Coordinates of C-alpha atoms in Angstrom, one line a residue:
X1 CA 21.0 -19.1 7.1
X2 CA 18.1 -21.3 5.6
X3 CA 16.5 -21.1 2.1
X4 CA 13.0 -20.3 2.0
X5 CA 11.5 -22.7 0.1
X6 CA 7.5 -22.6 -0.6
X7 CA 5.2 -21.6 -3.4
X8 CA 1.3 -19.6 -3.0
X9 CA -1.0 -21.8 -5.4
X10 CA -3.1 -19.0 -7.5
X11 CA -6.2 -19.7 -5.2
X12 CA -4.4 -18.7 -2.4
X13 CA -3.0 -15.7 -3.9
X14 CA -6.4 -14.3 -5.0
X15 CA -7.9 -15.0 -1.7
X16 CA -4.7 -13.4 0.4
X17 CA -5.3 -10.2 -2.0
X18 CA -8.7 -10.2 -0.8
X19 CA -7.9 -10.5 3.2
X20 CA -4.1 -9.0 3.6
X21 CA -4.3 -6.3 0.6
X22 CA -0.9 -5.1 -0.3
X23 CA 0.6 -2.0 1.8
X24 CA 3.6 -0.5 2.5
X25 CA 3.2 -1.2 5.9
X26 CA 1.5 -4.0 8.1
X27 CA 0.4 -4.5 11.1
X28 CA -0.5 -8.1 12.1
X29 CA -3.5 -9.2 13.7
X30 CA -6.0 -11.6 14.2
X31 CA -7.1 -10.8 10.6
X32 CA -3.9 -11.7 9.4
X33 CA -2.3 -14.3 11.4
X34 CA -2.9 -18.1 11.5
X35 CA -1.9 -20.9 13.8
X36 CA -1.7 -24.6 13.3
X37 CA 0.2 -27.5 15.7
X38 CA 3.6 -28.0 14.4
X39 CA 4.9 -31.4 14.1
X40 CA 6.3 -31.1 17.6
X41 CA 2.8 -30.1 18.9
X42 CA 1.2 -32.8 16.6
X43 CA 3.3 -35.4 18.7
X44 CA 2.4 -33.3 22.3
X45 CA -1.1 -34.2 21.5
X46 CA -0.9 -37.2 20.7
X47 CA 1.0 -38.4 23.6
X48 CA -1.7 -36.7 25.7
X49 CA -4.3 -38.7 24.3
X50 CA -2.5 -41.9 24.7
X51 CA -1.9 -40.8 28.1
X52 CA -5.4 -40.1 28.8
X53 CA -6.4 -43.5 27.4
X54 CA -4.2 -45.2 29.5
X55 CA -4.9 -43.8 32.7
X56 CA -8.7 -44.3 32.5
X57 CA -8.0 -47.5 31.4
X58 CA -5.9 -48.4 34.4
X59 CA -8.0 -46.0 36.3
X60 CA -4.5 -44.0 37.3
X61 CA -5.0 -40.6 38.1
X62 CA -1.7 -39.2 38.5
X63 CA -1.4 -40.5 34.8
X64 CA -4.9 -39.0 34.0
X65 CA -3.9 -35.7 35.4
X66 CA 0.0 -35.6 33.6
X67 CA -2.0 -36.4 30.5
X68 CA -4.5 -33.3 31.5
X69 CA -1.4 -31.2 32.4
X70 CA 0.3 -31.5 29.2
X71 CA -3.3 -30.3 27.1
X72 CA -3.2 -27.2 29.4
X73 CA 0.5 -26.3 28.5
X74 CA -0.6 -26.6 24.6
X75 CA -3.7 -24.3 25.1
X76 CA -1.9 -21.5 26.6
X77 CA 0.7 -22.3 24.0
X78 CA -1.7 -21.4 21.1
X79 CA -2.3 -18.1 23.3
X80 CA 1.6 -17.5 24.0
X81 CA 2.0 -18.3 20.0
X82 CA -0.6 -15.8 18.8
X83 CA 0.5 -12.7 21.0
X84 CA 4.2 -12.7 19.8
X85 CA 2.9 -12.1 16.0
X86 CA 0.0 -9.7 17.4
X87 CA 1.1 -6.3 17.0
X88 CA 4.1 -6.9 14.9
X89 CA 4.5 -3.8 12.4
X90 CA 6.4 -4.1 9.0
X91 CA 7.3 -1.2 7.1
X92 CA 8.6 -1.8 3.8
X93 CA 11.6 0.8 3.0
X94 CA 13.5 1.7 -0.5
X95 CA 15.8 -1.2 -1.7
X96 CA 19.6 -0.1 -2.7
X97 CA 20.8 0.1 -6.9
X98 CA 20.8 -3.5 -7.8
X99 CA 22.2 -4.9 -11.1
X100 CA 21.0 -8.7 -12.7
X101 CA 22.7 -11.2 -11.0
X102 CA 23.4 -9.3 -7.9
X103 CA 21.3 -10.2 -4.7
X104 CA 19.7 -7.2 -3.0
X105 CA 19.3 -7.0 0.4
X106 CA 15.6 -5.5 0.9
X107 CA 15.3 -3.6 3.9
X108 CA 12.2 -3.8 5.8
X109 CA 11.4 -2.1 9.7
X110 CA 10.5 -4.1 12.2
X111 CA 8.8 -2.6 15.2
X112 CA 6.1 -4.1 17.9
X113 CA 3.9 -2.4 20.9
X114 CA 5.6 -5.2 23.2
X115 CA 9.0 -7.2 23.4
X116 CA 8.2 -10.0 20.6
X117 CA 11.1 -12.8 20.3
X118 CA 11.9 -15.0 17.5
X119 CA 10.6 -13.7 14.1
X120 CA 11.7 -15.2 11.0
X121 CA 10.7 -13.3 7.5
X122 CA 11.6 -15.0 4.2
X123 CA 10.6 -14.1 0.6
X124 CA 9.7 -17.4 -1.6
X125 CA 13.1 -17.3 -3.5
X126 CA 15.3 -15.7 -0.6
X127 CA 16.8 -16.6 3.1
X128 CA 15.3 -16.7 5.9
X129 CA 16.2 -13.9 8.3
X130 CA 15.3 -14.3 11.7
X131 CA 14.8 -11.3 14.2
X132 CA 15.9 -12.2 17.7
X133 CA 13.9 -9.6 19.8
X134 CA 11.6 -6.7 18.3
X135 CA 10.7 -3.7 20.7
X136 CA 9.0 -0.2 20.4
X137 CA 12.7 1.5 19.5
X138 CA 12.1 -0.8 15.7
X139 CA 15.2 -2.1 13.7
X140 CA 16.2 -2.8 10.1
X141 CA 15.6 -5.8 8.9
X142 CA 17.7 -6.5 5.5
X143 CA 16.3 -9.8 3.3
X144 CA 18.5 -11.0 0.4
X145 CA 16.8 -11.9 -2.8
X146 CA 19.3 -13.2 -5.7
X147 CA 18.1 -11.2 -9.1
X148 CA 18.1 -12.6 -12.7
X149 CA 16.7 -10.6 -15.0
X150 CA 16.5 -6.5 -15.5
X151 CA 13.5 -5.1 -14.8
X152 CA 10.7 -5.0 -12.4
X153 CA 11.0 -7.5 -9.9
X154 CA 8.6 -8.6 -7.6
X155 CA 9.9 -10.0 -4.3
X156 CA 6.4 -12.1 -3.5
X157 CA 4.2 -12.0 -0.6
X158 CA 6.4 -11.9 2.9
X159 CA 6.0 -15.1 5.0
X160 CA 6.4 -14.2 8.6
X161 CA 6.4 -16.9 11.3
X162 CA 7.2 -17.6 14.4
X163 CA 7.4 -21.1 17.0
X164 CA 7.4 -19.7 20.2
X165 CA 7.9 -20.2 22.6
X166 CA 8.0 -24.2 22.6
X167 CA 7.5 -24.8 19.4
X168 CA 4.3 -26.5 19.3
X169 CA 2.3 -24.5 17.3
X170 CA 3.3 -22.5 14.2
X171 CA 2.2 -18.6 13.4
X172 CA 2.5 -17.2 10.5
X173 CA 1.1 -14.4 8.2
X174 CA 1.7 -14.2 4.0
X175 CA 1.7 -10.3 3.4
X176 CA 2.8 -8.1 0.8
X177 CA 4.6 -5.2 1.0
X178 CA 3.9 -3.6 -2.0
X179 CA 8.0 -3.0 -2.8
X180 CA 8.7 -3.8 -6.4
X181 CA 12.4 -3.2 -7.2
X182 CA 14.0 -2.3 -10.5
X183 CA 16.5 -4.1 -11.3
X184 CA 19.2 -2.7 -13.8
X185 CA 21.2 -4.6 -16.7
X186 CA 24.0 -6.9 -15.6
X187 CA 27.5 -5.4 -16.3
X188 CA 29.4 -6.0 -20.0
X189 CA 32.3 -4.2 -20.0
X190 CA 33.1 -2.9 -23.3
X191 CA 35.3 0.8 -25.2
X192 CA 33.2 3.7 -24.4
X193 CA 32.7 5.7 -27.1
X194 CA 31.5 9.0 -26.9
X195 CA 29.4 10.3 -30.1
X196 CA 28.8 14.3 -31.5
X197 CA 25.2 15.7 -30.8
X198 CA 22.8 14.3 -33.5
X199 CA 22.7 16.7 -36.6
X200 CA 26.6 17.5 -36.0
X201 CA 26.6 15.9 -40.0
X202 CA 28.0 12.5 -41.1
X203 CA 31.6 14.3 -40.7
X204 CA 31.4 14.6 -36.9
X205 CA 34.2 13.4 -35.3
X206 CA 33.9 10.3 -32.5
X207 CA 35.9 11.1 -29.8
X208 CA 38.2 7.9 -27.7
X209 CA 37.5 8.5 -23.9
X210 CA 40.4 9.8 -22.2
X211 CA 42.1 10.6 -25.0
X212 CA 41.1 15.1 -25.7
X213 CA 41.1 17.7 -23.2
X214 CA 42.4 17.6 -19.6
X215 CA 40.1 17.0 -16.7
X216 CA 41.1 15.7 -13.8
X217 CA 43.0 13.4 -12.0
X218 CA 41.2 10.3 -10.6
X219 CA 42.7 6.9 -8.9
X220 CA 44.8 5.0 -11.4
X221 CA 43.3 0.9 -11.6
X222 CA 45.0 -1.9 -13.0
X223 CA 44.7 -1.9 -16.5
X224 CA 44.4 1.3 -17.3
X225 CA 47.1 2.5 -20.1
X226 CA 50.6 3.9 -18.1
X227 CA 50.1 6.6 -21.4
X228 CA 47.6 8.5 -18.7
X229 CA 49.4 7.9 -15.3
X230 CA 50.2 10.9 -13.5
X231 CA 53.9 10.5 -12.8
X232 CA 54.7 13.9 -11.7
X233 CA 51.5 13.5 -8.9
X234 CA 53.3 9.7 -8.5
X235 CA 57.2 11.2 -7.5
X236 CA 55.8 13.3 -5.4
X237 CA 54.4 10.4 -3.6
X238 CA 50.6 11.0 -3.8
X239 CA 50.5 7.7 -5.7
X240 CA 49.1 5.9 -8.7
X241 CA 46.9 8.7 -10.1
X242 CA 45.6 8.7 -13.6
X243 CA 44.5 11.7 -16.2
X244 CA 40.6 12.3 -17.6
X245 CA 40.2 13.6 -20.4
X246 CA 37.2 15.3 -22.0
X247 CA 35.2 16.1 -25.5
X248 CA 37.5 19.2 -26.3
X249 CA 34.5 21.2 -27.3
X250 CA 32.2 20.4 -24.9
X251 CA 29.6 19.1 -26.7
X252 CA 26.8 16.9 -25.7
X253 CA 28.1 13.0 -26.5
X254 CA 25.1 10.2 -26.7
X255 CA 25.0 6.5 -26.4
X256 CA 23.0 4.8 -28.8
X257 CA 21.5 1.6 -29.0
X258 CA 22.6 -0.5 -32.5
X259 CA 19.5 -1.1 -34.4
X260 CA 17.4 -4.4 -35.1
X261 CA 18.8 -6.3 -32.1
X262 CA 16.7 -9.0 -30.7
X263 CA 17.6 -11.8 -27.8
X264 CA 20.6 -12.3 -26.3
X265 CA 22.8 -9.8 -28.9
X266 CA 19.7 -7.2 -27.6
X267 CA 20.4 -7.9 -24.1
X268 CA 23.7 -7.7 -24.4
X269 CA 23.7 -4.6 -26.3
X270 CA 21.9 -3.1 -22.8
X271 CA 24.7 -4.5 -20.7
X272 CA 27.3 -3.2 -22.5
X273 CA 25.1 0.7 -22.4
X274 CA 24.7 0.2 -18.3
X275 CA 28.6 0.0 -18.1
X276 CA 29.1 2.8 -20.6
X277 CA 26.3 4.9 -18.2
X278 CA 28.2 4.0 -14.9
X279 CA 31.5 5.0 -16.5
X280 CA 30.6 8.2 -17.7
X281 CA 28.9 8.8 -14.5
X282 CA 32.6 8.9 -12.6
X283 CA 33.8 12.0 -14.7
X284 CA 31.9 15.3 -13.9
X285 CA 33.1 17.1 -16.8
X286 CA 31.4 15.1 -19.5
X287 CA 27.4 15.6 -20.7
X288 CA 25.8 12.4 -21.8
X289 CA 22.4 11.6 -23.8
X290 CA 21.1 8.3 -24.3
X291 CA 18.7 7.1 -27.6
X292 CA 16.6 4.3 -27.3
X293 CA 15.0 3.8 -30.7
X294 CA 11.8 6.9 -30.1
X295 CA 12.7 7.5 -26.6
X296 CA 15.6 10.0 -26.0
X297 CA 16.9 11.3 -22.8
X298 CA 18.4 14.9 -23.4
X299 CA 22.4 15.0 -22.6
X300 CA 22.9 16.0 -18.7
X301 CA 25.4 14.5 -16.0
X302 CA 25.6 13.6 -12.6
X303 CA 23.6 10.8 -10.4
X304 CA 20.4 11.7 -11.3
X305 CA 21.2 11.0 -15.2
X306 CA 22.7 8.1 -14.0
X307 CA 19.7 6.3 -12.2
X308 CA 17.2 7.9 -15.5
X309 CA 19.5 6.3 -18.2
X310 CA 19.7 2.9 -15.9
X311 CA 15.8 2.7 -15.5
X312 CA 15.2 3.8 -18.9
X313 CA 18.0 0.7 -20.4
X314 CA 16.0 -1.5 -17.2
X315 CA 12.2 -1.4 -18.8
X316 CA 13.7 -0.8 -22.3
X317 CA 11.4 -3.1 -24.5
X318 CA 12.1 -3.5 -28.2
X319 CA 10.0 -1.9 -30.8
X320 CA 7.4 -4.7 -32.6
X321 CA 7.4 -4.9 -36.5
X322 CA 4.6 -2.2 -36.8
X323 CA 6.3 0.1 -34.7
X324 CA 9.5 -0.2 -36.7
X325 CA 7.8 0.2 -39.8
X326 CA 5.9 3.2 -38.9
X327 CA 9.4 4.9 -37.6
X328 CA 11.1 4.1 -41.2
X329 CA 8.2 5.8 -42.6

C-alpha cells in the first residue's frame, strides 16, 4: 500500500473552498475534476511529434500516419480518462472510537451511475487505497489515517485520481468531505480510584476498586490479583473468572482532574482519566462523574457516559491565569 505524500499550498486551498465547497457527499464532475498528460503521456507525445517530424521530412507516410495514429489514441484517452471520474459519488460516513496514536480507518461510500475501474483515494498524511471497480450497488471504502494528538482532527481535502485506462493522462479531484474526527486521549494505565459525591465532608471514605461489595463475575486477565479469582466458578471448569466489586453504598464516585497541571504532566493527567473512564465503563454496577476544573458531568453509567466523559477529556483545554483567578475568588 503507498503513502500519500502531497501538500495544498494556502492559495490553493482558498480557491478549492471556493469551487469544491466542503460536503458530506460529492459527486464529481466537470466542475470538479482535472486532467493533465502524465509522464507516460508526456513521452506518447512526444514520440508522436518526432514521428511526425520525421516522416514529413522523409516524406514517409506510413510513418506520418503511425505518428497521426498514436495522437488519436491520446485524444480519446483524455475522453476515456475523464468519464471514469465523472459520476463518481463519495459519501463521507461516521469514523469508529479512535484513541492518539491509533490509526483510524475512515470509512467513506463509494458509488457511481456506471462501472468505473481503478480509483485511488488518499488523505495527505494517509495510504493510498485504491478501489478496483465501483458500480451502482456502492461499497465501503476504509482510509487509514495515523493520529497524534487528542482532539479534533481534520483528515484534509480527499485526493481522488485515477490513470485509466493507459495511463497517459492523470484525473484527479481535491475534495473535502466535511468529516472531522475526535480523537480521544492516548491510554496511561494507572489505580482507579473511586471518590464519595462532593459535599460527602473531608471524612469521606475513598473506596479501592474491587475491593467492597460483590458484583459480578467478569473474565479473569493476567495480572489481576488471584485474591479476586473465582475458584469455586474455576473447579467447576467454567474457567478463569474474576470478582467485581462495587461502592458498598452506592453512591455516585467522581474522577477529578489534579489542579494546576500544564504540558506533558497535564496531558498525562488526561491519559491516565481516559483509562480510568474505559475501566469503569466495563462494570454496570458503578455511577461515575467526572470534574474538569468548571465543567462537571453529573455521575451516570453506561456507553453513553463513556463517549461524554471521553469527548469532554478530548477538547478539555486548561483554564488561563484569569480564569483561575476568578474561580479562587
Amino acid at each position: 500500500m503507498a503513502s500519500a505524500s502531497y501538500k495544498l499550498s494556502p492559495w490553493l486551498h482558498r480557491w478549492l473552498n471556493r469551487r469544491i465547497p466542503a460536503a458530506k457527499h460529492q459527486r464529481l464532475s466537470h466542475r470538479s475534476i482535472f486532467i493533465l498528460p502524465s509522464g507516460f503521456g508526456l513521452m506518447w507525445l512526444l514520440l508522436s511529434l518526432l514521428l511526425f517530424l520525421f516522416g514529413t521530412n522523409y516524406q514517409n507516410n506510413l510513418v506520418i500516419g503511425l505518428s497521426l495514429l498514436l495522437g488519436s489514441i491520446f485524444v480519446s484517452a483524455i475522453l476515456y480518462s475523464y468519464r471514469n471520474l465523472a459520476g463518481l459519488q463519495l459519501s463521507a460516513l461516521p469514523a469508529p472510537d479512535v484513541y492518539a496514536g491509533e490509526t483510524v480507518a475512515i470509512p467513506l461510500k463509494v458509488t457511481a451511475d456506471s462501472q468505473l475501474y481503478q480509483i485511488n483515494l488518499s488523505y495527505p498524511a494517509g495510504d493510498v487505497v485504491t478501489v478496483k471497480e465501483v458500480t451502482s450497488q456502492g461499497q465501503i471504502a476504509a482510509l487509514p489515517l495515523p493520529t497524534r494528538h487528542r482532539g479534533y482532527l481534520s483528515p484534509g481535502r480527499l485526493l481522488v485520481e485515477s490513470h485509466y485506462p493507459l495511463g497517459l493522462c492523470r484525473v484527479w479531484s481535491w475534495v473535502d468531505m466535511d468529516n472531522p474526527l475526535l480523537v480521544f486521549p492516548a491510554y496511561h494505565p494507572d489505580k482507579v480510584r473511586l471518590h464519595s459525591i462532593p459535599g460527602g465532608g473531608e471524612d469521606s471514605p475513598l473506596y479501592q476498586f474491587g475491593m467492597d461489595e460483590f458484583c459480578g463475575l467478569k473474565s479473569w486477565h493476567p495480572g489481576e490479583s488471584l485474591k479476586q479469582v473465582a475458584w469455586k466458578q474455576f473447579a467447576q471448569g467454567r474457567g478463569m473468572l474474576s470478582k467485581e466489586f462495587s461502592d458498598p453504598h452506592g453512591d455516585p464516585v467522581w474522577l477529578q482532574l489534579p489542579a494546576n497541571l500544564c504540558g506533558e504532566a497535564l496531558e498525562q493527567a488526561l491519559e491516565t482519566l481516559c483509562w480510568q473512564v474505559d475501566q469503569l465503563a466495563k462494570q454496570n454496577c458503578v455511577n461515575w462523574g467526572l470534574q474538569l476544573d468548571k465543567q462537571q458531568l453529573p455521575p451516570a453509567a453506561g456507553e453513553a457516559q463513556r463517549i461524554a466523559c471521553l469527548r469532554a477529556l478530548a477538547v478539555y483545554q486548561p483554564l488561563t491565569m484569569t480564569e483561575a483567578s476568578d474561580e479562587q475568588q
